[in-house]
Coordinates of C-alpha atoms in Angstrom, one line a residue:
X209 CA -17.7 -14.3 -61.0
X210 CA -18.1 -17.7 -59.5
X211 CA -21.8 -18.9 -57.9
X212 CA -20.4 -19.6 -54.6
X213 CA -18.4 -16.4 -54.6
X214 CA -21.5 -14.2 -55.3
X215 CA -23.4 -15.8 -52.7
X216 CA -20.9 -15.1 -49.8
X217 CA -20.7 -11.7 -51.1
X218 CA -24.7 -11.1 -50.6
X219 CA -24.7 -12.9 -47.4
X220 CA -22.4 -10.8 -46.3
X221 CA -23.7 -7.4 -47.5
X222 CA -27.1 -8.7 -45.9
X223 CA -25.0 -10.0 -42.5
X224 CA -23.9 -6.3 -42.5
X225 CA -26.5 -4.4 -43.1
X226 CA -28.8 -6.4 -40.2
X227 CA -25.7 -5.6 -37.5
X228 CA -26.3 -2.0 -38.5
X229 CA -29.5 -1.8 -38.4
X230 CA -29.9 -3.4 -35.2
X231 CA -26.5 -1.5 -33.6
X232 CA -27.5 2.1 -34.8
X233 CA -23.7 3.9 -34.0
X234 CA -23.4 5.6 -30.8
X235 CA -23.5 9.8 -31.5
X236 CA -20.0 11.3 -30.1
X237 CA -19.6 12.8 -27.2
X238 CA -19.9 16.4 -26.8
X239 CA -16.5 18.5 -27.6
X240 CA -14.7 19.9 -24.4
X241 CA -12.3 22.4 -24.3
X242 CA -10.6 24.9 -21.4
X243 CA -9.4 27.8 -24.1
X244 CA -10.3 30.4 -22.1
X245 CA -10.9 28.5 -18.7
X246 CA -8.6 29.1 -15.6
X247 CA -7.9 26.6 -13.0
X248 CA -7.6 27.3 -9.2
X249 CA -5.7 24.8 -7.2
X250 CA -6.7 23.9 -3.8
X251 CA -4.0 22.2 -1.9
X252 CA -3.4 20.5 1.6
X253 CA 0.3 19.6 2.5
X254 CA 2.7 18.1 5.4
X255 CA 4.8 20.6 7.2
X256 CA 2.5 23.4 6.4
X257 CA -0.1 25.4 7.2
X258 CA -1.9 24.3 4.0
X259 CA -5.5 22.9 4.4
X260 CA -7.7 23.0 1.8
X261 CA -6.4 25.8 1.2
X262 CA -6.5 28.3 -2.4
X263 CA -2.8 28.4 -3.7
X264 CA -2.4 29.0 -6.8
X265 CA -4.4 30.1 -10.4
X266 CA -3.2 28.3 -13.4
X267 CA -3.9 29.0 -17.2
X268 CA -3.4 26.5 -20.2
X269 CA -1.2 27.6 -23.1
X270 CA -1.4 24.6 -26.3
X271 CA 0.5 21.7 -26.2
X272 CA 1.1 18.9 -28.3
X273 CA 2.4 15.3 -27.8
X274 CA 4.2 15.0 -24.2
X275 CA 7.3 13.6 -24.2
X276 CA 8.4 10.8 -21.7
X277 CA 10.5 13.3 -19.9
X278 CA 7.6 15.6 -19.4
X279 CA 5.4 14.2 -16.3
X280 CA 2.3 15.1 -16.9
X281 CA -1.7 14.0 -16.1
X282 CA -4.1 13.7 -18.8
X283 CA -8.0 14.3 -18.5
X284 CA -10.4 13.5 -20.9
X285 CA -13.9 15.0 -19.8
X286 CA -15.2 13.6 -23.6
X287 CA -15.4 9.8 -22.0
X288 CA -17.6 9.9 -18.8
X289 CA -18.2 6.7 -16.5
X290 CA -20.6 6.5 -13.0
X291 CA -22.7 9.5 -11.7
X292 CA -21.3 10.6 -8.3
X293 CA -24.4 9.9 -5.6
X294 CA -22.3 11.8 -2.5
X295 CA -20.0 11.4 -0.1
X296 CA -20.3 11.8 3.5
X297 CA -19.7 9.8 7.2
X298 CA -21.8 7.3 9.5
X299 CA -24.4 9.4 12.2
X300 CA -23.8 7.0 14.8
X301 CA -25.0 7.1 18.9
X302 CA -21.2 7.6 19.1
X303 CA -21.1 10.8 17.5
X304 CA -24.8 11.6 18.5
X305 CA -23.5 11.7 22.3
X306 CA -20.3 13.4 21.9
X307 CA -21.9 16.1 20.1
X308 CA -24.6 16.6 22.6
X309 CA -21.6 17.4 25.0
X310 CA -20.0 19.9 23.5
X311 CA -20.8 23.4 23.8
X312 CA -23.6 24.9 21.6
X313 CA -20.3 26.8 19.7
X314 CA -18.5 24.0 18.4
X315 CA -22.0 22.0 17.9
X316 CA -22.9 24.4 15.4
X317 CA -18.9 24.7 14.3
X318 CA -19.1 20.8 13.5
X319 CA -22.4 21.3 11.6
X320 CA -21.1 24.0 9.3
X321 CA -17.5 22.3 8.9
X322 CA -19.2 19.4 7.6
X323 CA -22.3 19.9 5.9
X324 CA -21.9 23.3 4.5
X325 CA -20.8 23.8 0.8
X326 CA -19.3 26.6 1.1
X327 CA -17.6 27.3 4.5
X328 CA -17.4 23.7 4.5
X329 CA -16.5 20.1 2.6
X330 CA -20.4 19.5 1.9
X331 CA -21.5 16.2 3.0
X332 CA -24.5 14.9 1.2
X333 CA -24.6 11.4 2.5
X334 CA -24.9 9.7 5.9
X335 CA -25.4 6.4 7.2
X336 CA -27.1 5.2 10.5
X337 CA -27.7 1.7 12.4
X338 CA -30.9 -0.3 12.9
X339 CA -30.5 -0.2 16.6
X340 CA -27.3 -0.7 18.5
X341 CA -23.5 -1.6 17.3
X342 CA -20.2 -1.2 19.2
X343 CA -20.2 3.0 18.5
X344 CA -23.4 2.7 21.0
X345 CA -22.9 3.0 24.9
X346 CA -24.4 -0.4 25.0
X347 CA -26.5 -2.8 23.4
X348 CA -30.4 -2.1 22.8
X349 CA -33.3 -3.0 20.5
X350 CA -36.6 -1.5 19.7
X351 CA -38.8 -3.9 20.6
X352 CA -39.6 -6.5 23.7
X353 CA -38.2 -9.6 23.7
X354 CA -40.2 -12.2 22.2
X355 CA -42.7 -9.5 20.3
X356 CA -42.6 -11.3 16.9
X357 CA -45.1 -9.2 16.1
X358 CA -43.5 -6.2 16.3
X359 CA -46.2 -4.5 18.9
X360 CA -44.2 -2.7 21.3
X361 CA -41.3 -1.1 18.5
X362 CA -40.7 2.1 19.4
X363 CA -37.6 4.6 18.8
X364 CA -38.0 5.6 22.2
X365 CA -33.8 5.0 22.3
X366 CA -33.1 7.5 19.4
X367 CA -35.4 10.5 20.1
X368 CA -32.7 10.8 22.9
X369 CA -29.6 11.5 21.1
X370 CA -29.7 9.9 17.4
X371 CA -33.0 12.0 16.0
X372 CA -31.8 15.2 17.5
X373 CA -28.7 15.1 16.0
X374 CA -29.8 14.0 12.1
X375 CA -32.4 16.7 12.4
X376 CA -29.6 19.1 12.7
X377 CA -27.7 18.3 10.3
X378 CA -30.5 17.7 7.9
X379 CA -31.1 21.1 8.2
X380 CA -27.2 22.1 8.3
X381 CA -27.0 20.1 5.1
X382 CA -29.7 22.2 3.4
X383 CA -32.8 19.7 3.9
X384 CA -31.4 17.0 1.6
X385 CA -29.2 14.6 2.9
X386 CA -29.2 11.1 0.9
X387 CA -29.6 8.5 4.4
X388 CA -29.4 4.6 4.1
X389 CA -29.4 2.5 7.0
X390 CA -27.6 -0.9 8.2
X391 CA -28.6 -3.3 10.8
X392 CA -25.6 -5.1 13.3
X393 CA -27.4 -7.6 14.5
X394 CA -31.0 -8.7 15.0
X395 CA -32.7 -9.1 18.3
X396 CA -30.9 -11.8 20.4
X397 CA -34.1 -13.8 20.6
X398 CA -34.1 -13.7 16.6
X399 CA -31.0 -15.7 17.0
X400 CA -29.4 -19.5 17.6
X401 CA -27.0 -17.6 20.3
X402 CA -29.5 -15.9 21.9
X403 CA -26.9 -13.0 22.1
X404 CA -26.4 -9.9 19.8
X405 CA -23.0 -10.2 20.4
X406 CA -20.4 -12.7 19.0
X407 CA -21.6 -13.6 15.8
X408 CA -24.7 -16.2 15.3
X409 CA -27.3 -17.0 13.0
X410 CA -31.0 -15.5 12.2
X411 CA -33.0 -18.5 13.3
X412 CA -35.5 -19.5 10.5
X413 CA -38.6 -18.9 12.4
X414 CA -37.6 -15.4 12.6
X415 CA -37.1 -14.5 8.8
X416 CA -40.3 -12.7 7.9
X417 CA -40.1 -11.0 11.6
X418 CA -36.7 -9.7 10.8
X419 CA -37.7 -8.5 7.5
X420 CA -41.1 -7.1 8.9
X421 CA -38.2 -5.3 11.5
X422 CA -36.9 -3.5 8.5
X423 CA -40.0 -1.8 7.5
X424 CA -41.0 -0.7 10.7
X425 CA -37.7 1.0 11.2
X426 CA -38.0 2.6 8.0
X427 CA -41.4 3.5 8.5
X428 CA -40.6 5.0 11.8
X429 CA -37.5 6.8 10.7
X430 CA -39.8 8.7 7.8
X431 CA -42.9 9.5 10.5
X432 CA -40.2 11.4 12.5
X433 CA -39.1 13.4 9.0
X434 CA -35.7 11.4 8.3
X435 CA -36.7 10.2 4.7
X436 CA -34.1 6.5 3.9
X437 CA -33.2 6.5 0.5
X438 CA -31.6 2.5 0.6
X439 CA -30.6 -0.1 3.3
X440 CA -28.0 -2.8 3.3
X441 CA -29.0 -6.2 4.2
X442 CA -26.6 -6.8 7.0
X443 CA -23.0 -5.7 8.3
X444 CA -20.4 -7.4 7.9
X445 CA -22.2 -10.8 7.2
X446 CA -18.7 -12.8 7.3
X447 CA -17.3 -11.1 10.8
X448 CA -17.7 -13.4 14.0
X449 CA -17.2 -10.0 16.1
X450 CA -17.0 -8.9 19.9
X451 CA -19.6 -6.5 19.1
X452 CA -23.3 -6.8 17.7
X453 CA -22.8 -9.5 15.0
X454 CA -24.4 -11.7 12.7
X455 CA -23.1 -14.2 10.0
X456 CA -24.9 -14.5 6.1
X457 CA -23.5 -17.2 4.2
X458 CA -23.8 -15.7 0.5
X459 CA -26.4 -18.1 -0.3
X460 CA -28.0 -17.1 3.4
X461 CA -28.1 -13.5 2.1
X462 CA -29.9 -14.3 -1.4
X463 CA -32.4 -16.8 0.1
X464 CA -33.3 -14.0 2.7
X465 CA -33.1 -11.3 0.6
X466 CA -34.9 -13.7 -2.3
X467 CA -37.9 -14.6 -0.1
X468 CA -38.4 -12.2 2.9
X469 CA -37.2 -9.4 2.7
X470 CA -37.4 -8.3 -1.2
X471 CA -40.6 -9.1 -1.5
X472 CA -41.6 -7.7 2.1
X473 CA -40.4 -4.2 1.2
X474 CA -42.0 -4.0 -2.3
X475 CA -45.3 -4.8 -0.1
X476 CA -45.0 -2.1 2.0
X477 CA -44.3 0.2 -0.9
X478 CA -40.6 0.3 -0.6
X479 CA -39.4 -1.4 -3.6
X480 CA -37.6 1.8 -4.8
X481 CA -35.3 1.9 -1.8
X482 CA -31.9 0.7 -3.0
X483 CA -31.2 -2.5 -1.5
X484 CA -27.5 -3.1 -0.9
X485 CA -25.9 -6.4 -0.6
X486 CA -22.7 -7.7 1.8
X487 CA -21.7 -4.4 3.2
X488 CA -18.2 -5.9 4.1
X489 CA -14.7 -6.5 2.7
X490 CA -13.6 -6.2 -0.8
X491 CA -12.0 -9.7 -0.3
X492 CA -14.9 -11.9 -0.9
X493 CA -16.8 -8.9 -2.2
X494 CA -16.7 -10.9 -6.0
X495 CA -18.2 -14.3 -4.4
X496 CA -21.0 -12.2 -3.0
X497 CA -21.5 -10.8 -6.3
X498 CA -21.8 -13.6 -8.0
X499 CA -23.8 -15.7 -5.8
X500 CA -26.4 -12.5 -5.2
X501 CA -26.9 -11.2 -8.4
X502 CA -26.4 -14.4 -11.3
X503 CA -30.1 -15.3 -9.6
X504 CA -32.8 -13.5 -11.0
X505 CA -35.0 -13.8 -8.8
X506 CA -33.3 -12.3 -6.2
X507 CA -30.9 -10.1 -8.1
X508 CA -34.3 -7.9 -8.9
X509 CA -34.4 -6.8 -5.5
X510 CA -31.0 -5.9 -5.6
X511 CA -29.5 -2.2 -6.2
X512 CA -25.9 -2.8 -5.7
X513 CA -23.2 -3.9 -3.3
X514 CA -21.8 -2.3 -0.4
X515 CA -18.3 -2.6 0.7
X516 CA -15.5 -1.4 3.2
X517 CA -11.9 -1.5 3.5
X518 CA -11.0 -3.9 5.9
X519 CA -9.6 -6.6 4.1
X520 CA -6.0 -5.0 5.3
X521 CA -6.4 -7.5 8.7
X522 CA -5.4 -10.2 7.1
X523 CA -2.0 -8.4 5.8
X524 CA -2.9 -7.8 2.3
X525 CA -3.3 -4.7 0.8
X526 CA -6.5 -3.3 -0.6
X527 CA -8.2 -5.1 -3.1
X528 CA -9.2 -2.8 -6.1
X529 CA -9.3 -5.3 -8.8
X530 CA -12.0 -7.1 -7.0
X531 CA -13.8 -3.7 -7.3
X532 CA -13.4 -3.7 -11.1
X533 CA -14.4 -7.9 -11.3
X534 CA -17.6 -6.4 -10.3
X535 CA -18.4 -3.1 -11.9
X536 CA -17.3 -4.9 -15.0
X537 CA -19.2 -8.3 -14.7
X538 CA -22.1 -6.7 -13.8
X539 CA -21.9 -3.5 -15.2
X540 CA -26.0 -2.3 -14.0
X541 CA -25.1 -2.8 -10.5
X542 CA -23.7 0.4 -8.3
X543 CA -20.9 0.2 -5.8
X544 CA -21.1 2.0 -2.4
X545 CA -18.4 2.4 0.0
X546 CA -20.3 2.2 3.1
X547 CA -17.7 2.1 6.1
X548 CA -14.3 2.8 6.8
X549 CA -12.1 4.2 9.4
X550 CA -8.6 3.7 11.3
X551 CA -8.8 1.3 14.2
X552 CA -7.1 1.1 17.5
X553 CA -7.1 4.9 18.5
X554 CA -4.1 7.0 20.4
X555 CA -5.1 10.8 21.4
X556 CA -1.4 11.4 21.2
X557 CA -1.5 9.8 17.2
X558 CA -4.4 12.2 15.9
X559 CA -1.9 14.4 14.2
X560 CA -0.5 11.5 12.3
X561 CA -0.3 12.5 8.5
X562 CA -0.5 8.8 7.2
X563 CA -4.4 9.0 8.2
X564 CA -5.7 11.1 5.8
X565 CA -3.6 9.5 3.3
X566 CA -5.4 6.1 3.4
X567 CA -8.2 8.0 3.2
X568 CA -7.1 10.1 0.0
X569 CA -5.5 6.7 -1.5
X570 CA -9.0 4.7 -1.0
X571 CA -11.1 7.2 -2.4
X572 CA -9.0 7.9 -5.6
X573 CA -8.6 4.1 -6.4
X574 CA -12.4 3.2 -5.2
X575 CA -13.6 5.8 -7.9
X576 CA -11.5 4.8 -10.4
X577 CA -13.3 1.1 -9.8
X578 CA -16.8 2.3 -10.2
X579 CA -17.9 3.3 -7.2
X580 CA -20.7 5.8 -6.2
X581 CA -20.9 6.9 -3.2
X582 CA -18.4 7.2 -0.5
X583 CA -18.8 6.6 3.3
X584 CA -16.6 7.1 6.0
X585 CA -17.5 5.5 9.7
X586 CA -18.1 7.9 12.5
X587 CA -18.1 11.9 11.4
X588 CA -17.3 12.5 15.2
X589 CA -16.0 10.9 18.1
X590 CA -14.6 11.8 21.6
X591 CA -11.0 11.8 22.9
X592 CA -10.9 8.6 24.1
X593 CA -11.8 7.3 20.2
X594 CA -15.4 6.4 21.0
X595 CA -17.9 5.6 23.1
X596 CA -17.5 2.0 22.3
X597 CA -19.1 -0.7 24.2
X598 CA -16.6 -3.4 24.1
X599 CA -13.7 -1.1 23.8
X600 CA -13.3 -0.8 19.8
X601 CA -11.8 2.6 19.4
X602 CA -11.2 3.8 16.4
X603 CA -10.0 7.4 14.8
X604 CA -12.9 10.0 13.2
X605 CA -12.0 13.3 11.0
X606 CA -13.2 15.2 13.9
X607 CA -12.5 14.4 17.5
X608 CA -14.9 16.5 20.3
X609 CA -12.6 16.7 23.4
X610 CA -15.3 16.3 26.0
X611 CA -12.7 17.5 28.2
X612 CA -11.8 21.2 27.2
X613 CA -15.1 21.4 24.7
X614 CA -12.6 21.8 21.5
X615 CA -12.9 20.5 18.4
X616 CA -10.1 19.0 17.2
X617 CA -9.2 18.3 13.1
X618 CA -7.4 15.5 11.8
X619 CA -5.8 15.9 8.4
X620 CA -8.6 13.2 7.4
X621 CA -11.2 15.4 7.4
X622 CA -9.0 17.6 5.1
X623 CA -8.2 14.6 2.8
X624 CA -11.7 13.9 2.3
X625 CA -13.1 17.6 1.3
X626 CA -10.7 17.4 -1.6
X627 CA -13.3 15.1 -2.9
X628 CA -16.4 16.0 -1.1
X629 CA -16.1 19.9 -1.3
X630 CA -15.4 20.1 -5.1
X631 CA -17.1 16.6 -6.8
X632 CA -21.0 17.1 -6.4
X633 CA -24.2 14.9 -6.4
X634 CA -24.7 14.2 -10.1
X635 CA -20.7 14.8 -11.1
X636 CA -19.5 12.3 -13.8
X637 CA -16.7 10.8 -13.4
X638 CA -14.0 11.4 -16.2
X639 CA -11.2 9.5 -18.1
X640 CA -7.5 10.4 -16.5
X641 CA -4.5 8.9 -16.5
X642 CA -1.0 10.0 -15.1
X643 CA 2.2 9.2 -16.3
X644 CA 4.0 8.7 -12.9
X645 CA 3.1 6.6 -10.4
X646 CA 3.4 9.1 -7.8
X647 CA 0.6 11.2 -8.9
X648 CA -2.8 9.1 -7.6
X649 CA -5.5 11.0 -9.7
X650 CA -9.2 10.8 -10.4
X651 CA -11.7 13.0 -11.8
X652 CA -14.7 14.5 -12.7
X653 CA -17.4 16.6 -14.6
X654 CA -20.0 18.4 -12.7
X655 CA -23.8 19.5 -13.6
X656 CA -22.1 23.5 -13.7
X657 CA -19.8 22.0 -16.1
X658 CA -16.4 22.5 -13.7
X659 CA -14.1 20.0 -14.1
X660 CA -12.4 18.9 -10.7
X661 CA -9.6 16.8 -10.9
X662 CA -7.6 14.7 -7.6
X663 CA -4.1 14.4 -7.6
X664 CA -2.6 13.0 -4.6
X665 CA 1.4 12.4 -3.6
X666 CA 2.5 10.1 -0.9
X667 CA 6.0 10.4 -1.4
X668 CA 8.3 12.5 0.3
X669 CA 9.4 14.1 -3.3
X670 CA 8.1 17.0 -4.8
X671 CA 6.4 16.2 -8.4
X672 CA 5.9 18.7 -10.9
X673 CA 3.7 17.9 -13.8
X674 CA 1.2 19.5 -16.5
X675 CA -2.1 19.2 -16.1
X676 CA -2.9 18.1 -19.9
X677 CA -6.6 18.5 -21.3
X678 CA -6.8 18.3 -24.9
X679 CA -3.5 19.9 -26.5
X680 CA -4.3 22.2 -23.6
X681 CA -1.5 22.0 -20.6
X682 CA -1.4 24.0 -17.6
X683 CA 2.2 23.7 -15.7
X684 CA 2.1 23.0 -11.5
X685 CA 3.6 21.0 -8.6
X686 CA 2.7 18.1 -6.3
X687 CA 4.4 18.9 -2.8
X688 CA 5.6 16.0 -0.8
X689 CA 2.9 14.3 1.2
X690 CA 0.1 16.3 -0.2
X691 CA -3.2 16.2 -1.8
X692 CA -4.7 19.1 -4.2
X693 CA -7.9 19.6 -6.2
X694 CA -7.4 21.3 -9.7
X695 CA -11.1 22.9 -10.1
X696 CA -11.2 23.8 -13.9
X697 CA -13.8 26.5 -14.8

């Protein structure tokens, strides 16, 4: 055998062996299989009674290869992706105050409904503002103006409604309830506008001050027994609103995050909070990503990026694929959704079925993507779609008629504990795949080892299919306009 020939082949063997050693093969994945498991279907429909509702018990019989003809949705618990963190909705001075006025019955009614496992959908996540935004009667701040040092802060504001209200459903939600927190707008004097409304800029003087704001809200929050488990850096950085505002440039958001307030929490001991970047659209959300986490220096700080689903103002649709640019360029960052909801609110519209159905197609499609954790915006809010300082009223699963004292149920709230009430904190999300577009799925593994899988319809046809789970098939139906969880146990 020729020199030259002999000498590839030992470089070779030797390239070889160094790739193995150094890339040890991955051990498979732990076989699953459903002989012997049941499935009970839990269903919510237009132009029925259904709501969440048990309908039917299925059992799988084998099955081989599909055939084209046979619609059918295929899970594959054997390839897992992101750990489920919770889902749950904003606690807001909106839905603080409305709840205060309702009687003591539906108070505790709304508590169970949401926040209860069992008898409810099981909220393990909430959300509340650093101070004022437009779901607050009206503008206010914690401190003086002027106090850069911080000497007169005080939550003097929230012990009225706000604290009362997360105490309760700490406790409704079994003592653990995952909180992060979100500021509007800082101070007015913090800003060039010298107005919390409309927009404007952090003035530079004011940087460590703001950042120094942070901590004492946190630390505040945690002396009064609501522990914060992350924080996003601000709200909608890119929105010029008619509400408590204030614009980041991307760079803006780094440099702050970069030299203030990174380094500001991780001196007070807070460096394990999770830190959550732009907290807006999924339209620039890939510009943010980039500009936020390709510098070290302040990508360290970071925990993920925040988003919501607004993007649809400008007439497009939503933008999943900038969800997947993301989790897939940087693949050790998380994805939140931390605020949606349906805008411009008619009492006589609550009924509507299309609401819950945005809801159901966000959630399925923001999974798929990635993402964590889900928020919706206010849990509750009164007839009138708020309060709302400037007249921003918006649509909430649950409506408290201040009126007549009822609480009132929106098929969102219905649409959301298909997720919420079956997919638990520390639930894996599995491979699935349908093979017709009208059956939006998603799915995933719990820690008790139940497999719940999403399947949503939004057409006004009725879609059998098999539920396929290796060579295993169990035969149902999609009703028109309907969503259903397949709980596999």
């Amino acid at each position: 055998m020729p020199r030259i020939v002999l000498a590839a082949l030992f470089l070779a063997s030797l390239h070889s062996a160094t790739a193995q050693k150094a890339s040890p093969p991955m051990s498979a994945s732990p076989s699953y299989s459903v002989v012997g498991k049941q499935v009970q279907v839990y269903t919510t429909a237009a132009n029925t009674q259904l709501r969440l509702a048990a309908t039917d018990k299925l059992t799988f019989q084998a099955q081989g290869q599909p055939l084209e003809t046979q619609p059918t949705v295929f899970v594959d618990p054997n390839h897992s992706f992101q750990t489920m963190i919770g889902i749950g909705g904003a606690l807001t001075d909106a839905a603080a105050e409305t709840f205060a006025k309702l009687p003591k019955a539906q108070q505790q009614e709304l508590l169970q409904a949401y926040y209860s496992p069992t008898q409810g959908i099981g909220y393990t996540l909430a959300r509340t503002s650093i101070h004022s935004n437009d779901f607050s009667s009206a503008p206010y701040t914690y401190v003086a103006d002027g106090d850069k040092e911080l000497k007169t802060f005080s939550l003097q504001h929230d012990e009225q409604y706000r604290l009362p209200f997360i105490k309760q459903v700490q406790t409704a939600a079994g003592g653990k309830l995952t909180m992060y927190v979100s500021p509007w707008s800082p101070p007015a004097w913090m800003k060039d506008t010298k107005n919390m409304l409309q927009g404007g800029q952090l003035l530079p003087e004011y940087r460590q001050s703001w950042a120094n704001y942070f901590v004492k809200f946190i630390q505040a929050y945690e002396k009064a027994g609501v522990p914060i488990w992350g924080l996003t850096v601000q709200n909608e950085p890119m929105a010029k609103q008619t509400w408590e505002s204030c614009l980041f440039t991307a760079e803006q958001e780094r440099d702050f995050v970069k030299g203030y307030l990174g380094p500001t929490l991780q001196k007070a001991g807070m460096g394990t909070k999770k830190l959550i970047g732009w907290d807006h659209n999924r339209d620039l959300m890939y510009q943010r990503a980039t500009t936020l986490f390709d510098d070290p220096e302040a990508s360290k700080y970071y925990w993920g990026l925040g988003y919501h689903w607004y993007e649809t103002w400008t007439g497009s649709g939503m933008q999943f694929d900038n969800l997947r640019r993301v989790h897939e360029t940087y693949p050790n960052k998380h994805l939140i959704f931390t605020e949606g909801c349906i805008e411009k609110f008619q009492f006589s519209n609550i009924n509507d079925w299309k609401l819950g159905e945005q809801y159901g197609h966000s959630m399925i499609n923001d999974f798929n993507a990635g993402t964590e954790a889900w928020t919706d915006w206010n849990i509750l809010l009164d007839e009138t779609g708020g309060p709302n300082h400037v007249g921003n009223f918006c649509y909430a699963p649950l409506i408290g008629d201040t009126k007549t004292g009822k609480l009132l149920y929106t098929n969102i709230y219905y649409y959301i504990g298909h997720f919420s009430k079956f997919i638990r904190p520390g639930a894996k999300r599995i491979a699935t795949a349908a093979s017709r577009d009208v059956l939006q799925t998603t799915a995933f593994q719990n820690p008790d080892g139940s497999v719940a899988v999403v399947v949503m319809n939004q057409t006004e046809k009725e879609q059998p299919f098999h539920l396929w789970i290796k060579g295993q098939a169990a035969q149902t139906s999609s009703r028109p306009h309907s969503i259903m969880t397949l709980l596999v146990k």
